[in-house]
PDB file of C-alpha atoms in Angstrom:
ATOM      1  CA  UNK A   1      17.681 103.620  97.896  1.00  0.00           C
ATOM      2  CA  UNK A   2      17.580 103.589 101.786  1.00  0.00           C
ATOM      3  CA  UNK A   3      20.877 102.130 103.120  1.00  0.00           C
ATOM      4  CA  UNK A   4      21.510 101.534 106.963  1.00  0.00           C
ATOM      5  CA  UNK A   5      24.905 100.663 108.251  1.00  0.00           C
ATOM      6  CA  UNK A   6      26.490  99.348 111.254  1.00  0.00           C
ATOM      7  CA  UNK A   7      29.531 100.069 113.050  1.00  0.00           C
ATOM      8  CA  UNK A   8      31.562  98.419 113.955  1.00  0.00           C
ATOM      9  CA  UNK A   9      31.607  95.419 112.123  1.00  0.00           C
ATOM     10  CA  UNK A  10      33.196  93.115 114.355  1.00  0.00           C
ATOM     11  CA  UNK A  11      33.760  93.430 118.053  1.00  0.00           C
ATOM     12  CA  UNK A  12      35.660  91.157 120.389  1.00  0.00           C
ATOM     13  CA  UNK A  13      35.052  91.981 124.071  1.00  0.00           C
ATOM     14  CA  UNK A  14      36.668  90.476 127.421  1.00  0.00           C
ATOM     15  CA  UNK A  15      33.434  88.483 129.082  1.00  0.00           C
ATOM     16  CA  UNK A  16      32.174  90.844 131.446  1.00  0.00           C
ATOM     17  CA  UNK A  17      33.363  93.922 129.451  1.00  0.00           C
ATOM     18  CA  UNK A  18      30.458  96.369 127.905  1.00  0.00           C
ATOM     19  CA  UNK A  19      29.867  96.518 124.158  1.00  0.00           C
ATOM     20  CA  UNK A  20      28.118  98.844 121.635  1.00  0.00           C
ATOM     21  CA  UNK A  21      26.549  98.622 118.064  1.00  0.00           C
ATOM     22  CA  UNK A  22      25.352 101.651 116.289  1.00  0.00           C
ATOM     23  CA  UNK A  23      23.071 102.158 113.409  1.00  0.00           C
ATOM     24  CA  UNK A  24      22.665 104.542 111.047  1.00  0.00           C
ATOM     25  CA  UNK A  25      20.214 105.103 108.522  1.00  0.00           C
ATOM     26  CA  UNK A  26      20.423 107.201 104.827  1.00  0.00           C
ATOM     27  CA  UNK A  27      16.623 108.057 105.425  1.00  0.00           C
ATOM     28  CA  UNK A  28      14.344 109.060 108.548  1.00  0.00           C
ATOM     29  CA  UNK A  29      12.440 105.899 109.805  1.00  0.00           C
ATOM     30  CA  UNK A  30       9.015 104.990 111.072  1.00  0.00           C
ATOM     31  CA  UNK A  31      10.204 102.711 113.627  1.00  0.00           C
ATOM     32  CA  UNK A  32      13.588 100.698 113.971  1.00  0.00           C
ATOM     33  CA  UNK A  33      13.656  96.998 114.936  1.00  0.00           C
ATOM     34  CA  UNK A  34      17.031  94.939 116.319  1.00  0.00           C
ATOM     35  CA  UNK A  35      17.617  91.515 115.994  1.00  0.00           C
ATOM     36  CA  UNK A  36      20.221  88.635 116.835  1.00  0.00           C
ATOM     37  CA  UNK A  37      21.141  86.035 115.464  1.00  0.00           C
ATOM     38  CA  UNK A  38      23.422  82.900 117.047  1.00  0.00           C
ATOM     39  CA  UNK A  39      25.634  81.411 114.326  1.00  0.00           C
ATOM     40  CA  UNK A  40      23.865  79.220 112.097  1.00  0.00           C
ATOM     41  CA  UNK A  41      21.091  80.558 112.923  1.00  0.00           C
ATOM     42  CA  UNK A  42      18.029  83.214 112.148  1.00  0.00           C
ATOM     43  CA  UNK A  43      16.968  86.447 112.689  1.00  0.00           C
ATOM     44  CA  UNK A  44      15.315  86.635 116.503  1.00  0.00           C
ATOM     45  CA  UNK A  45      13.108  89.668 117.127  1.00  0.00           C
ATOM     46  CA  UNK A  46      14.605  91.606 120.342  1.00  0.00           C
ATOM     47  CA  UNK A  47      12.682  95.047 120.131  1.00  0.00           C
ATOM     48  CA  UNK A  48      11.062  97.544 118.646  1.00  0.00           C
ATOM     49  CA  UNK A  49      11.468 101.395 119.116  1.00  0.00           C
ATOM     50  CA  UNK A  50       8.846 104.268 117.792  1.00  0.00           C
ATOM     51  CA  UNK A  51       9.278 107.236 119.260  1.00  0.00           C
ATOM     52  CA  UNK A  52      12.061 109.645 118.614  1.00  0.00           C
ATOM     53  CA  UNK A  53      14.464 110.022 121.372  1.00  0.00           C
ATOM     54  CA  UNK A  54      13.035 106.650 122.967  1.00  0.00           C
ATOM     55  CA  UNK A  55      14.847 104.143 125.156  1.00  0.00           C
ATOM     56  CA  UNK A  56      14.236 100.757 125.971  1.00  0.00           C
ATOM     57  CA  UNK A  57      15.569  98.125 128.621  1.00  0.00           C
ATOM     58  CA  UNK A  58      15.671  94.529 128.226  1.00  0.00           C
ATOM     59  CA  UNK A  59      17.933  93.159 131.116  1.00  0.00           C
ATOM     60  CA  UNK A  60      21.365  93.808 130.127  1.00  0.00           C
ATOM     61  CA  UNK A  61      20.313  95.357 126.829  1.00  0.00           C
ATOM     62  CA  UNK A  62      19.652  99.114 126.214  1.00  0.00           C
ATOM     63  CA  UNK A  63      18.109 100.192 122.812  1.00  0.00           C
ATOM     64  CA  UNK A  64      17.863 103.760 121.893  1.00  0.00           C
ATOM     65  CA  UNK A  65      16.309 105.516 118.362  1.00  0.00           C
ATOM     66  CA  UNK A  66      17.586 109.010 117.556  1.00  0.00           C
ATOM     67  CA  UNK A  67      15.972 112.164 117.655  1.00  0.00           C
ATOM     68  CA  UNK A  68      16.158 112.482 114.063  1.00  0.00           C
ATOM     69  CA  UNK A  69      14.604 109.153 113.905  1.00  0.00           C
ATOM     70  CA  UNK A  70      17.772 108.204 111.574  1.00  0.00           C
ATOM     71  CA  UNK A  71      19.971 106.414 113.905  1.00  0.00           C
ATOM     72  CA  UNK A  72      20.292 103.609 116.771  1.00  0.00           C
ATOM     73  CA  UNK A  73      22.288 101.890 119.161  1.00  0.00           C
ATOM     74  CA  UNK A  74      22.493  98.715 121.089  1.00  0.00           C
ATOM     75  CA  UNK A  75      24.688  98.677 124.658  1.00  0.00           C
ATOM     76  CA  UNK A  76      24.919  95.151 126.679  1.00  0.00           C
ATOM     77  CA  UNK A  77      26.184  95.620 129.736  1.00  0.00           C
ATOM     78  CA  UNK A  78      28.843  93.063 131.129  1.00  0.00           C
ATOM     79  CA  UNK A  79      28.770  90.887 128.180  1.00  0.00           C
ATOM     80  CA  UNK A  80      28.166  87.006 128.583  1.00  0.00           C
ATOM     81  CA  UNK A  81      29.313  84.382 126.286  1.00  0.00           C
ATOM     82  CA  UNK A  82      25.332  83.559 125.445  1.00  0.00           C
ATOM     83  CA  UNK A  83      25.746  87.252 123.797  1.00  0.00           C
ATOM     84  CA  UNK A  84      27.646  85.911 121.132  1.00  0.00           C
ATOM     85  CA  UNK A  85      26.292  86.362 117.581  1.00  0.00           C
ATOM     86  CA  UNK A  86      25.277  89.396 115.152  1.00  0.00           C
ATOM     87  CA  UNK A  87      23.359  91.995 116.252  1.00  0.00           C
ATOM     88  CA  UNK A  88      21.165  93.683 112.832  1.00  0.00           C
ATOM     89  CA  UNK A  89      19.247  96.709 113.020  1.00  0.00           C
ATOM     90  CA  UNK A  90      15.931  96.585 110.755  1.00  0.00           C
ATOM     91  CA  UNK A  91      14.472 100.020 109.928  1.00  0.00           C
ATOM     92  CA  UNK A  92      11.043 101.018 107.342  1.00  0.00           C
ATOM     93  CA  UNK A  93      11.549 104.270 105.370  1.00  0.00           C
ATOM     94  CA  UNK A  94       8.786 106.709 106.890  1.00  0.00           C
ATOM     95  CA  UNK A  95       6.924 106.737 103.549  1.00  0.00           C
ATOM     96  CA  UNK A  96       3.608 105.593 103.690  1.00  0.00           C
ATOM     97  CA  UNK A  97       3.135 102.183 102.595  1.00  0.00           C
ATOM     98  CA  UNK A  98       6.530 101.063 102.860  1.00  0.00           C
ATOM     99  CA  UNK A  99       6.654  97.603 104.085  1.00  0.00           C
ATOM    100  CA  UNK A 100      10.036  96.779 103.060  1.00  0.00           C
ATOM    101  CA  UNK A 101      12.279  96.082 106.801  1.00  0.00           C
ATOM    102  CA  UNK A 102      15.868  96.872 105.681  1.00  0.00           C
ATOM    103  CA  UNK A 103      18.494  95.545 107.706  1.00  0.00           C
ATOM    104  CA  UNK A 104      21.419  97.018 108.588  1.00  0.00           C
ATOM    105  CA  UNK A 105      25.288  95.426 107.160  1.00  0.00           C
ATOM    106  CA  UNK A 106      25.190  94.049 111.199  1.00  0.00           C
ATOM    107  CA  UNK A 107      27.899  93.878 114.070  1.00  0.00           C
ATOM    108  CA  UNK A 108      29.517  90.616 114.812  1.00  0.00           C
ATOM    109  CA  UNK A 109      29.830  90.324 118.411  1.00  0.00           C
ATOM    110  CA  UNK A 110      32.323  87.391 120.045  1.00  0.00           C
ATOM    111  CA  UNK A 111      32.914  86.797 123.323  1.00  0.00           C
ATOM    112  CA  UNK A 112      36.537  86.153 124.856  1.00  0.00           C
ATOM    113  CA  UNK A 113      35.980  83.979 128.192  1.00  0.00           C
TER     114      UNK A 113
ATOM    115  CA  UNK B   1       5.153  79.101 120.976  1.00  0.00           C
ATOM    116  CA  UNK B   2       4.269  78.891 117.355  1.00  0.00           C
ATOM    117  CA  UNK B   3       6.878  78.644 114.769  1.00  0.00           C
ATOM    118  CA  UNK B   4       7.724  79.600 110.678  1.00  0.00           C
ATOM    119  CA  UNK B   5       8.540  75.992 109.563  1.00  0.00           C
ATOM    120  CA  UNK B   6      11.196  76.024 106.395  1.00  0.00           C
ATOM    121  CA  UNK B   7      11.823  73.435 103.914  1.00  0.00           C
ATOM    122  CA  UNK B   8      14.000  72.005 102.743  1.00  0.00           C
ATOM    123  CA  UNK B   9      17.153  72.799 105.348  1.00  0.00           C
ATOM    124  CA  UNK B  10      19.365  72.433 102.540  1.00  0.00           C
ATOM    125  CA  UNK B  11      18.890  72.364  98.381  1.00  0.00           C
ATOM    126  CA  UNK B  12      21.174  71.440  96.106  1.00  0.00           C
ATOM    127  CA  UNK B  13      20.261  72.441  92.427  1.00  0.00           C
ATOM    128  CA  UNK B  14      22.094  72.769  89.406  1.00  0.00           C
ATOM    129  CA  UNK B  15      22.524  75.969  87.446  1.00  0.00           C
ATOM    130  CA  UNK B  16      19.150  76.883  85.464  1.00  0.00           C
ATOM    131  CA  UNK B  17      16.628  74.294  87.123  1.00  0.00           C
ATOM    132  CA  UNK B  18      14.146  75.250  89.063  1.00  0.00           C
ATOM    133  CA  UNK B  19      13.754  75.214  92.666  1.00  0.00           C
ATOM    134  CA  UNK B  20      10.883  75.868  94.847  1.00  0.00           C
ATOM    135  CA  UNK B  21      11.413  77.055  98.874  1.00  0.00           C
ATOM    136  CA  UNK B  22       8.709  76.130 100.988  1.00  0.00           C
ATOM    137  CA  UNK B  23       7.241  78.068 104.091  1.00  0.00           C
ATOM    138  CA  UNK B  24       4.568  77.447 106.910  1.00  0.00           C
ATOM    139  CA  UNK B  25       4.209  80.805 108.296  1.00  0.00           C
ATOM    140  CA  UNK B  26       2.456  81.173 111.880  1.00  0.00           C
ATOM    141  CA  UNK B  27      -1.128  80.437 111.496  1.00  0.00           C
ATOM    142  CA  UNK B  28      -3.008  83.922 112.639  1.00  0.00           C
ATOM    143  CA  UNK B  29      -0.140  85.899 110.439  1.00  0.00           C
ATOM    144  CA  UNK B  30      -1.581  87.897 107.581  1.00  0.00           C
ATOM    145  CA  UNK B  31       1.901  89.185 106.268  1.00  0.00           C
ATOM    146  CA  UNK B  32       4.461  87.040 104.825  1.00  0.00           C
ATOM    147  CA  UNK B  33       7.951  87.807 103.338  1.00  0.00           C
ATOM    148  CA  UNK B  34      11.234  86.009 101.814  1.00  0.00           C
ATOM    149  CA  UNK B  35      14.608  87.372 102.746  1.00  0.00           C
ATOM    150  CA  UNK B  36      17.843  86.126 101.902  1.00  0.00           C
ATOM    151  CA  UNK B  37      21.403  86.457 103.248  1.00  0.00           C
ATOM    152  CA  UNK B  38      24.612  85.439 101.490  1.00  0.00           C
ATOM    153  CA  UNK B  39      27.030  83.377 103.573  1.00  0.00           C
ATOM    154  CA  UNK B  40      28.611  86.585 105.985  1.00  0.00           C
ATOM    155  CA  UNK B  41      26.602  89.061 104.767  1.00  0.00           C
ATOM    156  CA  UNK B  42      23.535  91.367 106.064  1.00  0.00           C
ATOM    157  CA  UNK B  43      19.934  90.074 105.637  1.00  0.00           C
ATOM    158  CA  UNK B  44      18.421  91.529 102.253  1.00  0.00           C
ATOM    159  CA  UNK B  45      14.600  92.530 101.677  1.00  0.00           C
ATOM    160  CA  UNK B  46      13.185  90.145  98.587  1.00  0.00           C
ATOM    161  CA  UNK B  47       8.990  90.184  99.079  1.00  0.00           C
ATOM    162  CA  UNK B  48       6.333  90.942 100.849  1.00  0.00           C
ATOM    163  CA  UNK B  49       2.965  89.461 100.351  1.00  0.00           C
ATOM    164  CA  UNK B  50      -0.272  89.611 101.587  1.00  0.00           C
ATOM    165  CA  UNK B  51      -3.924  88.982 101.031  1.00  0.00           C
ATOM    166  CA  UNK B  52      -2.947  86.910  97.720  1.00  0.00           C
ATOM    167  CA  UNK B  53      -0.780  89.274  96.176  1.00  0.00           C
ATOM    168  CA  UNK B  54       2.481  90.651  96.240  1.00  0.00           C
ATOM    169  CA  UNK B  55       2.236  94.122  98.420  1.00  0.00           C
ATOM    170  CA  UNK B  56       6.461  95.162  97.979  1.00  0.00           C
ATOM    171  CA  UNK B  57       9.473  93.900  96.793  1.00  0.00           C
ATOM    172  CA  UNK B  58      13.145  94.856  95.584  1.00  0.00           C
ATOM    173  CA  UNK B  59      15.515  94.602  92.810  1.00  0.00           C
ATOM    174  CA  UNK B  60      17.053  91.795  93.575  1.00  0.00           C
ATOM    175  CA  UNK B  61      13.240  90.597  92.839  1.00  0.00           C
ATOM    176  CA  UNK B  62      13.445  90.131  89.298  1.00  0.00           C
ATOM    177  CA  UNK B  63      11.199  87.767  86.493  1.00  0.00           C
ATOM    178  CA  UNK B  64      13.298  85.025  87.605  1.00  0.00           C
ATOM    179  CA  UNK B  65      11.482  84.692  91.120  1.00  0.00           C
ATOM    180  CA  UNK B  66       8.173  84.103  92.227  1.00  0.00           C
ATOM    181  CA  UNK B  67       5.692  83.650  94.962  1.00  0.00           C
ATOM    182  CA  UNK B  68       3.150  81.912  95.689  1.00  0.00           C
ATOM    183  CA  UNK B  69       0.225  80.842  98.792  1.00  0.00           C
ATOM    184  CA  UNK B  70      -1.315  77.513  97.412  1.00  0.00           C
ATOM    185  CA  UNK B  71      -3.075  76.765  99.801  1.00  0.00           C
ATOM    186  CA  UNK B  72      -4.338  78.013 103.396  1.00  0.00           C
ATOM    187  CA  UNK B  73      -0.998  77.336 105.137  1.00  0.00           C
ATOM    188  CA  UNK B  74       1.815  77.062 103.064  1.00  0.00           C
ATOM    189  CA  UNK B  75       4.100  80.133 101.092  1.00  0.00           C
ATOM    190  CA  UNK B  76       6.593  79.287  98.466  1.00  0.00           C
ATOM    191  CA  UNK B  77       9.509  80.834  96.933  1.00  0.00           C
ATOM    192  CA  UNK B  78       9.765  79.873  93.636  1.00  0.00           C
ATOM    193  CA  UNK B  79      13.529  80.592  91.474  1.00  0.00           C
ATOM    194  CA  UNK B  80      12.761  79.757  88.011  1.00  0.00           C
ATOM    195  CA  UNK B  81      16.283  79.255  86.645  1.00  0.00           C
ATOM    196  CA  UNK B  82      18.807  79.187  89.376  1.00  0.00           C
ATOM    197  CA  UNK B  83      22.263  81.103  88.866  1.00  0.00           C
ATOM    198  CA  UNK B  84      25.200  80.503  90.702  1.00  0.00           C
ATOM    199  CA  UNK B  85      24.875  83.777  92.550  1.00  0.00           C
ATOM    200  CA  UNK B  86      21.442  82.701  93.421  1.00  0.00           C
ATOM    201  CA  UNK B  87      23.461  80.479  96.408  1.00  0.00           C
ATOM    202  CA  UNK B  88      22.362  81.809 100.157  1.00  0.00           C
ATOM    203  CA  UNK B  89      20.283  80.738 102.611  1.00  0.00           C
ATOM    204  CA  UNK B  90      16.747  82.135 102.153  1.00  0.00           C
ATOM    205  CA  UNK B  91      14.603  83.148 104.734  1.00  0.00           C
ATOM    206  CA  UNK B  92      10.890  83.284 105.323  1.00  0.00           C
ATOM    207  CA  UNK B  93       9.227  85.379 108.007  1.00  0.00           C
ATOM    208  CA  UNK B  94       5.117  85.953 109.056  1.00  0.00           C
ATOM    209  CA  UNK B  95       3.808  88.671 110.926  1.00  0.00           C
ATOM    210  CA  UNK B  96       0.283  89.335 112.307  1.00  0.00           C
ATOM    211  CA  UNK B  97       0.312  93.775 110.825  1.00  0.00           C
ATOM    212  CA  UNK B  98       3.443  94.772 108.511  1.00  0.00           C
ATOM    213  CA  UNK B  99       3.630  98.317 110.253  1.00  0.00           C
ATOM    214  CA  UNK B 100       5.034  98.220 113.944  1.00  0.00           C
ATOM    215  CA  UNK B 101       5.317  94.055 114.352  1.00  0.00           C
ATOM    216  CA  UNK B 102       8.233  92.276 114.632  1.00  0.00           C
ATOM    217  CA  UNK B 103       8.819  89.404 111.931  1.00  0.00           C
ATOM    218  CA  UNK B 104       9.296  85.891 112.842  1.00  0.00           C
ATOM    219  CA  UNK B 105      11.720  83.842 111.301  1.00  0.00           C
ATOM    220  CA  UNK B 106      12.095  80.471 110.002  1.00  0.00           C
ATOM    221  CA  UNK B 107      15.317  78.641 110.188  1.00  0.00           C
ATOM    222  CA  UNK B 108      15.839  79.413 106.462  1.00  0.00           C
ATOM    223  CA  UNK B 109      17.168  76.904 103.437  1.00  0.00           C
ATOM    224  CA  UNK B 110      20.083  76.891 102.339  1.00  0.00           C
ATOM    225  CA  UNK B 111      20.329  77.254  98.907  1.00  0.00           C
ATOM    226  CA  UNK B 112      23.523  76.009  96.852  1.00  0.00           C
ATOM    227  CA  UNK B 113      24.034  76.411  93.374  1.00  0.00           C
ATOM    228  CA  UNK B 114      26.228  74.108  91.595  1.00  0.00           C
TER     229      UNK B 114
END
């Protein structure tokens, strides 16, 4: 079955120091989705990307799907302490029909003031 | 802004009883979906349902587990005979199209197993 993994698993960054996630996918995907989510808490919807090759900006954050539509990666830019938590990549297979949103085994991001 | 309301936060159920989750998804969703995530571990795929019937789910989906919209509003998760493995915190999420919309999550319940 379609397996997506995440590297690294954990990360500890200085506050103010930039900090990468990258996701990789066994199949080719329709679209790719990231979430966070604080300690104790759930999954928040970030973004979405579609397109190969595509790259989005949210503030800090910069998302960006492969060209083979197979991987991902999230960069935050001068990390704050509200970035703490795990970041999970959720992908669909490219099949038609597939509704299933697999995540990704997540990177656990913590923040050293 | 509109929200997936969860209960109970927490269940605690012994081995083999039953236990039934409970989810409001957002009222214009059509798509609805359980997840669940063991205590450190990624978020894992269980069901997705819409217009009165399951449309997907996985392995971990077996006879034991069940799903259900009773009425107009609420969606329930129901575990027929609990295991011990069956501990996690389970998640529901609503969405207005499956294809290109981000899911929104409840808080989850956390499910323990004794």
């Amino acid at each position: 079955g379609q397996q997506v993994m995440q590297i690294p698993q954990y990360q500890h960054v200085q506050e103010g120091e930039d900090f990468t996630t990258y996701c990789n996918s066994s199949t080719t995907l329709s679209n790719i989705q990231w979430y966070k989510q604080r300690p104790g808490g759930h999954p928040v919807f970030l973004i979405q990307l579609v397109k190969s090759g595509e790259v989005k900006k949210q503030k800090r954050l910069t998302f960006q799907f492969g060209e083979a539509k197979k991987n991902s990666s999230l960069h935050i830019t001068a990390t704050q302490t509200t970035d703490v938590g795990t970041y999970f990549c959720a992908g669909r297979d490219s099949n038609f029909g597939n509704e299933k949103l697999t995540f990704g085994t997540g990177t656990r991001l913590t923040i050293i003031p | 802004e509109p929200e997936v309301t969860q209960t109970p936060s927490h269940q605690v159920t012994q081995m083999g009883q039953e236990v039934i989750l409970r989810c409001v998804p957002i009222s214009n969703h059509l798509y609805f979906y359980w997840y669940r995530q063991i205590l450190g571990q990624k978020v894992e795929f269980l069901v997705s349902f819409y217009n009165n019937e399951i449309s997907e789910k996985s392995e971990i989906f077996d006879d034991q587990f069940s799903v259900e919209r009773p009425d107009g509003s609420n969606f329930t998760l129901k575990i027929r005979s609990t295991k011990l493995e069956d501990s996690a915190m389970y998640f529901c999420a609503s969405g207005v199209r499956y294809s290109n919309q981000p899911q929104h999550f409840g808080d989850g319940t956390r499910l323990s197993i004794l």
